[in-house]
PDB file of C-alpha atoms in Angstrom:
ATOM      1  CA  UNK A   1      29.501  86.165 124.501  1.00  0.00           C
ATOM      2  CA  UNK A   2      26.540  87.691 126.597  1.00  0.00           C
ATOM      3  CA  UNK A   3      24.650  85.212 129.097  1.00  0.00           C
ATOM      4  CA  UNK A   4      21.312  84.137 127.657  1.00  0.00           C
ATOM      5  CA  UNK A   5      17.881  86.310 128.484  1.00  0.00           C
ATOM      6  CA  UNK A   6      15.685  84.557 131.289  1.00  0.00           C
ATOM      7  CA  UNK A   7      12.362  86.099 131.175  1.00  0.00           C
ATOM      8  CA  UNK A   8      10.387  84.671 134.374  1.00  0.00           C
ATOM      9  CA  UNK A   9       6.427  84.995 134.265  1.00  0.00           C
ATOM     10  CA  UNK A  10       3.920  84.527 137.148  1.00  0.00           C
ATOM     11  CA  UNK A  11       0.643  82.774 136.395  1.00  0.00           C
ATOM     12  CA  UNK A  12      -2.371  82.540 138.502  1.00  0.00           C
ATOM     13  CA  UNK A  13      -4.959  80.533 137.475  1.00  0.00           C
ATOM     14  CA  UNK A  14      -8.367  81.058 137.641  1.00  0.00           C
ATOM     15  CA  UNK A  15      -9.368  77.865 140.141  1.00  0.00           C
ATOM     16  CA  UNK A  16      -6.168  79.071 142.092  1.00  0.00           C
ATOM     17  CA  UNK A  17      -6.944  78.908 145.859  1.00  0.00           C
ATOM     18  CA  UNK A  18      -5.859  82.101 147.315  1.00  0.00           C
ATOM     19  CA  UNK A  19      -4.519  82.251 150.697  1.00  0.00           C
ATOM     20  CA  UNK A  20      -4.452  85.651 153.142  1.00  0.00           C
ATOM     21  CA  UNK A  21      -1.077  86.890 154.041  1.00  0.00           C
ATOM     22  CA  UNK A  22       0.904  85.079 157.063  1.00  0.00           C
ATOM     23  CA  UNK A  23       0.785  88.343 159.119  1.00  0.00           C
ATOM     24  CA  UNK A  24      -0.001  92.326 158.721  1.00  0.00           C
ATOM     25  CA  UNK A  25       1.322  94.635 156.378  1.00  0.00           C
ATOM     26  CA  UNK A  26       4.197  96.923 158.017  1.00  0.00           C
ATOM     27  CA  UNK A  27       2.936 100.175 159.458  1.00  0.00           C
ATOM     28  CA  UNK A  28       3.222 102.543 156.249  1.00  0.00           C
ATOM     29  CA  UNK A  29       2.940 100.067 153.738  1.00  0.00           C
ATOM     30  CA  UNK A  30       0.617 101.249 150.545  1.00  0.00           C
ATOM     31  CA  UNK A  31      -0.287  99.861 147.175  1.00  0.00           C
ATOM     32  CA  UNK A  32      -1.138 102.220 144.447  1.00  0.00           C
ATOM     33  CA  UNK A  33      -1.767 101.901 140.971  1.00  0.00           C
ATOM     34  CA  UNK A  34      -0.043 104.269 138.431  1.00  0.00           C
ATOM     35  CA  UNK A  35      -0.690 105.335 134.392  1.00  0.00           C
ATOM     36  CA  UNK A  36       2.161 106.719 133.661  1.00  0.00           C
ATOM     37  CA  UNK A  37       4.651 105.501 131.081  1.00  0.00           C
ATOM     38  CA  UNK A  38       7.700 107.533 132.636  1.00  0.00           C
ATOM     39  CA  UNK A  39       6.702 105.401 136.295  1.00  0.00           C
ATOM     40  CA  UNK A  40       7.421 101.953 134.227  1.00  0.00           C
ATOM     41  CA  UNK A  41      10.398 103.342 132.533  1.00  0.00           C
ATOM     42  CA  UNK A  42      11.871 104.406 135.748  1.00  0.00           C
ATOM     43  CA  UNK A  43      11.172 101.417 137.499  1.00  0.00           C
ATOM     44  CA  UNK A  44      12.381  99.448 135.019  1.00  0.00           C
ATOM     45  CA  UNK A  45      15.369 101.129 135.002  1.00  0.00           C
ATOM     46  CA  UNK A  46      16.277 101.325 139.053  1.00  0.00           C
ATOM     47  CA  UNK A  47      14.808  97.432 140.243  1.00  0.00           C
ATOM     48  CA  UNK A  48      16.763  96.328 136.935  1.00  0.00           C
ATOM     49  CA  UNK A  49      19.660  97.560 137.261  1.00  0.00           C
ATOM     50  CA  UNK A  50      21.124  94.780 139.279  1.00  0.00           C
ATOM     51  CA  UNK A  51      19.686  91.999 137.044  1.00  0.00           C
ATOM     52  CA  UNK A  52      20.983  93.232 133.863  1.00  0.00           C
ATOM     53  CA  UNK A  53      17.276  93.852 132.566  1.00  0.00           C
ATOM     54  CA  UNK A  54      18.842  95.515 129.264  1.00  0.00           C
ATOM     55  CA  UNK A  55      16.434  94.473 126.699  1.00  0.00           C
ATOM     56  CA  UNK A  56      13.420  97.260 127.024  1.00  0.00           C
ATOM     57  CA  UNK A  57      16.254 100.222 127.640  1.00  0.00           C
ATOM     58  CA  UNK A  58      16.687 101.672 123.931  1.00  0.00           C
ATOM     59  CA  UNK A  59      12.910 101.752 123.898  1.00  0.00           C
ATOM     60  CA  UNK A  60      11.295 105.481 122.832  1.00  0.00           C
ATOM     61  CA  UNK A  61       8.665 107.214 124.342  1.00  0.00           C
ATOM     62  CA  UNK A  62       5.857 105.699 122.161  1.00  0.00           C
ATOM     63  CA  UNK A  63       7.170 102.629 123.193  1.00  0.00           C
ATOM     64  CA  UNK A  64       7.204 102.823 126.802  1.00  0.00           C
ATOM     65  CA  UNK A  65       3.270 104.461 126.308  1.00  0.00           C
ATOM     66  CA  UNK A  66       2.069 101.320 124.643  1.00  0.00           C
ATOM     67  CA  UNK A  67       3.398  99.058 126.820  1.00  0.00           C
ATOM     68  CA  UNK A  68       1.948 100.774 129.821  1.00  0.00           C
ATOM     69  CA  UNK A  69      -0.986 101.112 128.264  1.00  0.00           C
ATOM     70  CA  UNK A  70      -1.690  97.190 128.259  1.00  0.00           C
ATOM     71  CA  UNK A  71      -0.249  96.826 131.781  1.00  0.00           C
ATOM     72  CA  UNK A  72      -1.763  97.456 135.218  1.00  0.00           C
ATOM     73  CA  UNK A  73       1.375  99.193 137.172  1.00  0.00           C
ATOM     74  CA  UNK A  74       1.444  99.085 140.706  1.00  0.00           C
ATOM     75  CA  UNK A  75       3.966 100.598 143.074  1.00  0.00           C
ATOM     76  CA  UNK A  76       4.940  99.373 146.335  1.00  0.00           C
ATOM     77  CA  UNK A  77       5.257 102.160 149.320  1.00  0.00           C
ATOM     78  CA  UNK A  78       6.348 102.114 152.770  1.00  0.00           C
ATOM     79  CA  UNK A  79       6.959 104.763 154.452  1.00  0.00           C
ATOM     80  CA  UNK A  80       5.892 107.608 151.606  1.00  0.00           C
ATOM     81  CA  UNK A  81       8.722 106.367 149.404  1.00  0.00           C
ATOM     82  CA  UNK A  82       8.882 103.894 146.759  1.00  0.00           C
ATOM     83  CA  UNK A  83      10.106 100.311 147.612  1.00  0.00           C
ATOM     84  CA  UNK A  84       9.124  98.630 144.609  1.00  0.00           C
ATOM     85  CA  UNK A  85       6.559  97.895 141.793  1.00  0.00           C
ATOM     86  CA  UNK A  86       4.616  94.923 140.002  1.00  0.00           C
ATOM     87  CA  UNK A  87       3.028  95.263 136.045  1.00  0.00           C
ATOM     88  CA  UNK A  88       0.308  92.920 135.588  1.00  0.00           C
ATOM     89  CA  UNK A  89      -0.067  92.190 131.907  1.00  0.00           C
ATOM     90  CA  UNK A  90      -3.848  90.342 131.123  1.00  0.00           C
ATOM     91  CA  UNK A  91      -3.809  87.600 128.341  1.00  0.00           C
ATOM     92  CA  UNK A  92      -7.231  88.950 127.206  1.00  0.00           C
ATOM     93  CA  UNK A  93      -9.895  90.642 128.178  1.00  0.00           C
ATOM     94  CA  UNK A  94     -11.719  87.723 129.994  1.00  0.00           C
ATOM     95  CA  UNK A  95      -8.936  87.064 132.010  1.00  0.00           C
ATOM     96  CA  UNK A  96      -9.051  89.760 134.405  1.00  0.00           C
TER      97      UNK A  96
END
């Protein structure tokens, strides 16, 4: 018997008080945001490895395109190399 899916989900909302960060980013640390279907894919694949994320990994191409295409992607950097990303998915339009 497999262990039960836990999908976790972040919400911030809008009256949220937001609060600067404790101290500065590392030397070399970057955010950029990405459109490319492959980048979530991949991601996907190497940070869930380790969880068991299993569930989006028979998906096809057209797939992966409209899911990206409803997400912001952003990848983490530090350094010049990739230390991580975070997908943003709006409720609706008026959300953002």
């Amino acid at each position: 018997m497999s262990d039960p899916v836990v999908i976790t989900y972040l919400e911030l909302p809008a009256d949220a008080t937001l609060h600067a960060p404790s101290r500065p980013a590392p030397d070399g640390f970057a955010v950029r945001e990405v459109h490319d279907p492959a980048v979530n894919r991949d991601m996907y694949k190497r940070v869930g490895a380790d969880y068991q994320w299993v569930d989006r990994l028979a998906w096809h191409d057209d797939r992966w395109a409209e899911y990206a295409a409803r997400v912001e992607t952003h990848l983490i950097e530090l350094g010049g190399r990739t230390a991580g990303y975070y997908e943003i998915e709006l409720d609706t339009p008026e959300s953002a």
